C-alpha positions as a Python dict, from the first residue, in 0.01 Angstrom:
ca = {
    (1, 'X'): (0, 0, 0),
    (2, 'X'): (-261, 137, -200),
    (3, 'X'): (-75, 365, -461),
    (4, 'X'): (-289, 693, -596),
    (5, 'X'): (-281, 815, -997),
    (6, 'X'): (-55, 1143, -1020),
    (7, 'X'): (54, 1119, -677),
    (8, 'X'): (286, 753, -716),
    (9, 'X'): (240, 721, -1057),
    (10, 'X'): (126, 831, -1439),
    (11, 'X'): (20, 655, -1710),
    (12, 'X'): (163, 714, -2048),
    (13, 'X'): (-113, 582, -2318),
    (14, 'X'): (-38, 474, -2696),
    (15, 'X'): (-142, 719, -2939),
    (16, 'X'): (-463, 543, -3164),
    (17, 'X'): (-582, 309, -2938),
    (18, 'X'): (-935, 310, -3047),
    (19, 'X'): (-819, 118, -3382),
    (20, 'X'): (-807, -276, -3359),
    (21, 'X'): (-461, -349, -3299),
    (22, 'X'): (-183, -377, -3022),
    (23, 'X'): (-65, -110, -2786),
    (24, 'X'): (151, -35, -2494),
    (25, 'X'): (59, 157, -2185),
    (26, 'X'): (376, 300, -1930),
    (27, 'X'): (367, 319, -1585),
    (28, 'X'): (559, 561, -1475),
    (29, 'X'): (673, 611, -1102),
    (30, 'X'): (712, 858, -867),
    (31, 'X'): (715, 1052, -527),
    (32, 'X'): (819, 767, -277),
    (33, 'X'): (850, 517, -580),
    (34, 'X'): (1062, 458, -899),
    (35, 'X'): (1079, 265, -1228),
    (36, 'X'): (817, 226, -1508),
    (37, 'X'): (648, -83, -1588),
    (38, 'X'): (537, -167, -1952),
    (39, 'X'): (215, -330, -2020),
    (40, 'X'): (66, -466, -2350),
    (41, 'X'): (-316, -441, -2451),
    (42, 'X'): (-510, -556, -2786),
    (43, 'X'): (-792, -403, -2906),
    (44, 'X'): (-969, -704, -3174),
    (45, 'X'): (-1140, -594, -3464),
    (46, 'X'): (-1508, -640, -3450),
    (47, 'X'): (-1727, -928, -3585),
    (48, 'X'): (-1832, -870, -3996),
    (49, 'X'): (-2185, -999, -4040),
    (50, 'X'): (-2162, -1232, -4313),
    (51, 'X'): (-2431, -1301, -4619),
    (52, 'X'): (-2425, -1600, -4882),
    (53, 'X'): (-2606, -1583, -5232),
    (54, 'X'): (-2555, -1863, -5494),
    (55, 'X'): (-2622, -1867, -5867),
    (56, 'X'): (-2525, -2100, -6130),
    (57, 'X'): (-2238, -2273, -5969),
    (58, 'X'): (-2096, -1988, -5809),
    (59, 'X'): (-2105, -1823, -5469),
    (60, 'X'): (-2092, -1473, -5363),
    (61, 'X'): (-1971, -1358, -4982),
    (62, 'X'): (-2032, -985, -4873),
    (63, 'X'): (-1984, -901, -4538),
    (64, 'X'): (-1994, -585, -4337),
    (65, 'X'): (-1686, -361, -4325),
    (66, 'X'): (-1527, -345, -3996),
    (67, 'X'): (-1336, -38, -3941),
    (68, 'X'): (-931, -30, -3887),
    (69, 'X'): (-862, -368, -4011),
    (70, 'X'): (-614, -474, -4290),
    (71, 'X'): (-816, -715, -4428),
    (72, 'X'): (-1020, -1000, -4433),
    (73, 'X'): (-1007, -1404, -4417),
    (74, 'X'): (-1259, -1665, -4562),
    (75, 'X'): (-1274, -1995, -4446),
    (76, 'X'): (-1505, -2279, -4619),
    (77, 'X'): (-1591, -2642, -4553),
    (78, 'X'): (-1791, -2934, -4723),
    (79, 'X'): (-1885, -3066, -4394),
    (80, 'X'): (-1969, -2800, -4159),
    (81, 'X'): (-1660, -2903, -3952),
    (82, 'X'): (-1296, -2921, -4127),
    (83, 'X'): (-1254, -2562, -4245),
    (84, 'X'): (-962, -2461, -4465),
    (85, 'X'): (-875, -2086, -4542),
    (86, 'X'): (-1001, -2004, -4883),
    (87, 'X'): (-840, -1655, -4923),
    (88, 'X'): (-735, -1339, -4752),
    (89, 'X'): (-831, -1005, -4871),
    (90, 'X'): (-893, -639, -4814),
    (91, 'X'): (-1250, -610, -5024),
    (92, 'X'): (-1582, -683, -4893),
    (93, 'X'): (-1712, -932, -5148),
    (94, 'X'): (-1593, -1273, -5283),
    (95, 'X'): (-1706, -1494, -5552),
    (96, 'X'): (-1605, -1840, -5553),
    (97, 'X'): (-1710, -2101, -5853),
    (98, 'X'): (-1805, -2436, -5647),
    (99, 'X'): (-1993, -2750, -5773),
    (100, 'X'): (-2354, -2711, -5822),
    (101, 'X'): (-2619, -2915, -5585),
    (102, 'X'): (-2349, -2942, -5278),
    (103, 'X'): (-2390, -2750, -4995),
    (104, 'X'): (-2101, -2559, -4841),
    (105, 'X'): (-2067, -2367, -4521),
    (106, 'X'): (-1839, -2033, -4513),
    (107, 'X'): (-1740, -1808, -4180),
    (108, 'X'): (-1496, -1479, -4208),
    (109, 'X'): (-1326, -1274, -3974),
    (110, 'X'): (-1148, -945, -4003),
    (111, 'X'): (-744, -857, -3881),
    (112, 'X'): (-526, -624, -3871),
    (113, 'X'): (-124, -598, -3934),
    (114, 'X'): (47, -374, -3664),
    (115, 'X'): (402, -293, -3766),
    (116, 'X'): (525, -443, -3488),
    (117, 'X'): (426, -744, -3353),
    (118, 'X'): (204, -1054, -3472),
    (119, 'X'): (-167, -1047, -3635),
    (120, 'X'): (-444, -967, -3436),
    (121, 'X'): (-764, -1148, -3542),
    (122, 'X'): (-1120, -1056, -3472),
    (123, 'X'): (-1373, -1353, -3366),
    (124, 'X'): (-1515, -1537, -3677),
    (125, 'X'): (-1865, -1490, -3824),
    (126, 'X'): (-2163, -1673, -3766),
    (127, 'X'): (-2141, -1952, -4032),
    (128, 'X'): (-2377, -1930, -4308),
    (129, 'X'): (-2470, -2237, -4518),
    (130, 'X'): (-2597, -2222, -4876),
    (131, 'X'): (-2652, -2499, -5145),
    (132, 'X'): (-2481, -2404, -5502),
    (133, 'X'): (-2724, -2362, -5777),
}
């Protein structure tokens, strides 16, 4: 059987749900049926747009803020391929002191903390290359 909103059931929503993060809608039955059913949703924070400047050995990340999340992670690599996390934080801007003349290749990606439940993580960044001055 097809079941009808208001008639067989309702739907109880979690309060912010617009923010990045995860949520729990209720089913609630009725009428010729009983019970509620839980379900679980997450909402990922949106993609930063990431830019790269380099002078004298050092490297500066700024990225768009994305709204909701906790904070921020930058990844690096030598090689374009085997990233490592270089640091997590809440700001918008990094500066990292790196060996002039190589090139390195950074990504970043915003998450957010619920208070219940595990990190949510938004998609990474394009990457963006630069050579160190």
């Amino acid at each position: 059987n097809t079941l009808k909103k208001d008639r067989d059931y309702t739907v109880k929503y979690a309060s912010g749900r617009k923010m990045p993060g995860r949520y729990i809608i209720t089913v609630i039955f009725k009428g010729n049926y009983s019970g509620t059913k839980e379900l679980d949703f997450v909402i990922t924070p949106k993609t930063p747009t990431l830019k790269v400047s380099s002078a004298k050995g050092k490297v500066t990340l700024s990225w768009t803020e994305v709204t909701g999340v906790t904070g921020y992670q930058i990844y690096y690599s030598a090689d374009g391929k085997n990233y490592k996390k270089l640091t997590s934080l809440s700001k918008e801007k990094y500066t990292k002191t790196l060996k002039s003349g190589k090139k390195y290749y950074f990504k970043v990606r915003g998450y957010v903390k619920p208070k219940e439940g595990s990190t949510v993580f938004g998609s990474y960044s394009s990457v963006k290359s630069i050579k160190v001055k």
